[in-house]
Amino acid sequence: MFVVVETGGKQYKVSVGSMVNVEKLKANVGDEVVLDKVLLVGKEDEVIIGQPYVEGAKVIAKVVRQDKYPKVIVFKFKRKKHYRRKYGHRQPYTQLSIKEIVLPH
């Protein structure tokens, strides 16, 4: 069984036991997080599609780590004008371990 869940403006396909990196959440390492914006539930023999969300469905996940992705270098350059700008960016993320998927009855 799998679900498609929305968090941080993005959609993720998750199943029980999987690890997923999502946009940074306000939670400490070891906390449990409930993701209740479930868009789709896929079982072996049926698919439940939400309009826009599946009522009563939620995903319970555990926060494994709070970290940052590797640095992305942004370099702007205009030839013959002596214009150069260099800066970097590290996007923070939260790594979740999916513990349980709760479905509506």
PDB file of C-alpha atoms in Angstrom:
ATOM      1  CA  MET A   1       0.000   0.000   0.000  1.00  0.00           C
ATOM      2  CA  PHE A   2       1.184   3.526  -0.729  1.00  0.00           C
ATOM      3  CA  VAL A   3      -0.131   7.066  -0.325  1.00  0.00           C
ATOM      4  CA  VAL A   4       0.581  10.408  -1.927  1.00  0.00           C
ATOM      5  CA  VAL A   5       0.926  13.074   0.739  1.00  0.00           C
ATOM      6  CA  GLU A   6       1.364  16.839   0.428  1.00  0.00           C
ATOM      7  CA  THR A   7       3.701  18.837   2.655  1.00  0.00           C
ATOM      8  CA  GLY A   8       5.697  21.989   2.075  1.00  0.00           C
ATOM      9  CA  GLY A   9       3.940  22.625  -1.241  1.00  0.00           C
ATOM     10  CA  LYS A  10       5.255  19.376  -2.729  1.00  0.00           C
ATOM     11  CA  GLN A  11       3.821  15.889  -3.166  1.00  0.00           C
ATOM     12  CA  TYR A  12       5.547  12.678  -2.051  1.00  0.00           C
ATOM     13  CA  LYS A  13       4.713   9.024  -2.679  1.00  0.00           C
ATOM     14  CA  VAL A  14       5.365   7.122   0.558  1.00  0.00           C
ATOM     15  CA  SER A  15       4.765   3.692   2.030  1.00  0.00           C
ATOM     16  CA  VAL A  16       5.312   2.178   5.473  1.00  0.00           C
ATOM     17  CA  GLY A  17       9.015   1.881   6.301  1.00  0.00           C
ATOM     18  CA  SER A  18      10.219   4.327   3.658  1.00  0.00           C
ATOM     19  CA  MET A  19      12.441   7.347   4.311  1.00  0.00           C
ATOM     20  CA  VAL A  20      11.615  10.672   2.675  1.00  0.00           C
ATOM     21  CA  ASN A  21      13.235  14.132   2.714  1.00  0.00           C
ATOM     22  CA  VAL A  22      10.631  16.903   2.945  1.00  0.00           C
ATOM     23  CA  GLU A  23      10.788  20.663   3.312  1.00  0.00           C
ATOM     24  CA  LYS A  24      11.875  21.703   6.816  1.00  0.00           C
ATOM     25  CA  LEU A  25       9.272  21.076   9.503  1.00  0.00           C
ATOM     26  CA  LYS A  26       9.187  22.617  12.974  1.00  0.00           C
ATOM     27  CA  ALA A  27       9.876  19.430  14.933  1.00  0.00           C
ATOM     28  CA  ASN A  28      12.745  17.986  16.912  1.00  0.00           C
ATOM     29  CA  VAL A  29      14.604  14.772  16.136  1.00  0.00           C
ATOM     30  CA  GLY A  30      12.651  11.833  17.542  1.00  0.00           C
ATOM     31  CA  ASP A  31       9.266  13.586  17.447  1.00  0.00           C
ATOM     32  CA  GLU A  32       6.283  12.068  15.682  1.00  0.00           C
ATOM     33  CA  VAL A  33       4.684  14.134  12.931  1.00  0.00           C
ATOM     34  CA  VAL A  34       1.178  13.643  11.536  1.00  0.00           C
ATOM     35  CA  LEU A  35       0.745  14.399   7.820  1.00  0.00           C
ATOM     36  CA  ASP A  36      -2.991  14.718   7.218  1.00  0.00           C
ATOM     37  CA  LYS A  37      -3.011  16.092   3.661  1.00  0.00           C
ATOM     38  CA  VAL A  38      -3.362  12.723   1.915  1.00  0.00           C
ATOM     39  CA  LEU A  39      -4.178  13.125  -1.774  1.00  0.00           C
ATOM     40  CA  LEU A  40      -4.347   9.488  -2.890  1.00  0.00           C
ATOM     41  CA  VAL A  41      -4.368   6.026  -1.325  1.00  0.00           C
ATOM     42  CA  GLY A  42      -3.307   3.034  -3.417  1.00  0.00           C
ATOM     43  CA  LYS A  43      -4.153  -0.437  -2.181  1.00  0.00           C
ATOM     44  CA  GLU A  44      -3.642  -3.769  -3.945  1.00  0.00           C
ATOM     45  CA  ASP A  45      -7.104  -3.798  -5.516  1.00  0.00           C
ATOM     46  CA  GLU A  46      -8.418  -0.224  -5.282  1.00  0.00           C
ATOM     47  CA  VAL A  47      -7.404   3.419  -5.444  1.00  0.00           C
ATOM     48  CA  ILE A  48      -8.982   6.146  -3.309  1.00  0.00           C
ATOM     49  CA  ILE A  49      -8.624   9.643  -4.731  1.00  0.00           C
ATOM     50  CA  GLY A  50      -9.275  12.664  -2.521  1.00  0.00           C
ATOM     51  CA  GLN A  51     -11.188  15.760  -3.529  1.00  0.00           C
ATOM     52  CA  PRO A  52      -8.800  17.429  -2.709  1.00  0.00           C
ATOM     53  CA  TYR A  53      -7.854  15.279   0.317  1.00  0.00           C
ATOM     54  CA  VAL A  54      -8.931  11.832   1.495  1.00  0.00           C
ATOM     55  CA  GLU A  55     -11.152  12.316   4.552  1.00  0.00           C
ATOM     56  CA  GLY A  56      -9.851  10.609   7.695  1.00  0.00           C
ATOM     57  CA  ALA A  57      -6.588   9.402   6.162  1.00  0.00           C
ATOM     58  CA  LYS A  58      -3.280  10.409   7.735  1.00  0.00           C
ATOM     59  CA  VAL A  59       0.353   9.378   7.817  1.00  0.00           C
ATOM     60  CA  ILE A  60       2.313   9.088  11.068  1.00  0.00           C
ATOM     61  CA  ALA A  61       6.048   9.654  10.646  1.00  0.00           C
ATOM     62  CA  LYS A  62       9.060   9.978  12.922  1.00  0.00           C
ATOM     63  CA  VAL A  63      11.642  12.754  12.471  1.00  0.00           C
ATOM     64  CA  VAL A  64      15.016  11.100  11.856  1.00  0.00           C
ATOM     65  CA  ARG A  65      17.145  14.193  11.226  1.00  0.00           C
ATOM     66  CA  GLN A  66      17.151  17.922  10.492  1.00  0.00           C
ATOM     67  CA  ASP A  67      19.868  18.759   7.984  1.00  0.00           C
ATOM     68  CA  LYS A  68      20.799  20.774   4.892  1.00  0.00           C
ATOM     69  CA  TYR A  69      21.373  19.671   1.324  1.00  0.00           C
ATOM     70  CA  PRO A  70      24.845  20.201  -0.216  1.00  0.00           C
ATOM     71  CA  LYS A  71      25.694  23.750  -1.221  1.00  0.00           C
ATOM     72  CA  VAL A  72      24.536  25.028  -4.607  1.00  0.00           C
ATOM     73  CA  ILE A  73      26.849  27.689  -6.053  1.00  0.00           C
ATOM     74  CA  VAL A  74      25.246  30.556  -7.979  1.00  0.00           C
ATOM     75  CA  PHE A  75      27.665  32.549 -10.121  1.00  0.00           C
ATOM     76  CA  LYS A  76      26.615  35.571 -12.192  1.00  0.00           C
ATOM     77  CA  PHE A  77      28.989  36.949 -14.792  1.00  0.00           C
ATOM     78  CA  LYS A  78      28.874  39.574 -17.539  1.00  0.00           C
ATOM     79  CA  ARG A  79      31.822  39.634 -19.852  1.00  0.00           C
ATOM     80  CA  LYS A  80      33.773  42.825 -20.517  1.00  0.00           C
ATOM     81  CA  LYS A  81      31.943  44.659 -17.706  1.00  0.00           C
ATOM     82  CA  HIS A  82      33.939  43.340 -14.727  1.00  0.00           C
ATOM     83  CA  TYR A  83      30.709  42.063 -13.131  1.00  0.00           C
ATOM     84  CA  ARG A  84      30.925  38.902 -11.039  1.00  0.00           C
ATOM     85  CA  ARG A  85      28.706  37.749  -8.191  1.00  0.00           C
ATOM     86  CA  LYS A  86      29.092  34.473  -6.353  1.00  0.00           C
ATOM     87  CA  TYR A  87      26.920  33.145  -3.586  1.00  0.00           C
ATOM     88  CA  GLY A  88      25.796  29.786  -2.309  1.00  0.00           C
ATOM     89  CA  HIS A  89      22.635  28.289  -0.884  1.00  0.00           C
ATOM     90  CA  ARG A  90      21.966  25.256   1.312  1.00  0.00           C
ATOM     91  CA  GLN A  91      18.312  24.240   1.482  1.00  0.00           C
ATOM     92  CA  PRO A  92      17.247  22.825   4.877  1.00  0.00           C
ATOM     93  CA  TYR A  93      15.216  19.622   4.984  1.00  0.00           C
ATOM     94  CA  THR A  94      13.651  17.182   7.420  1.00  0.00           C
ATOM     95  CA  GLN A  95      14.153  13.440   6.973  1.00  0.00           C
ATOM     96  CA  LEU A  96      11.108  11.398   7.946  1.00  0.00           C
ATOM     97  CA  SER A  97      10.662   7.688   8.532  1.00  0.00           C
ATOM     98  CA  ILE A  98       7.104   6.555   7.744  1.00  0.00           C
ATOM     99  CA  LYS A  99       5.743   4.506  10.656  1.00  0.00           C
ATOM    100  CA  GLU A 100       2.035   4.075   9.976  1.00  0.00           C
ATOM    101  CA  ILE A 101      -0.701   4.866   7.460  1.00  0.00           C
ATOM    102  CA  VAL A 102      -4.148   5.369   8.972  1.00  0.00           C
ATOM    103  CA  LEU A 103      -7.046   4.934   6.549  1.00  0.00           C
ATOM    104  CA  PRO A 104     -10.711   5.943   6.853  1.00  0.00           C
ATOM    105  CA  HIS A 105     -13.169   3.185   7.701  1.00  0.00           C
TER     106      HIS A 105
END
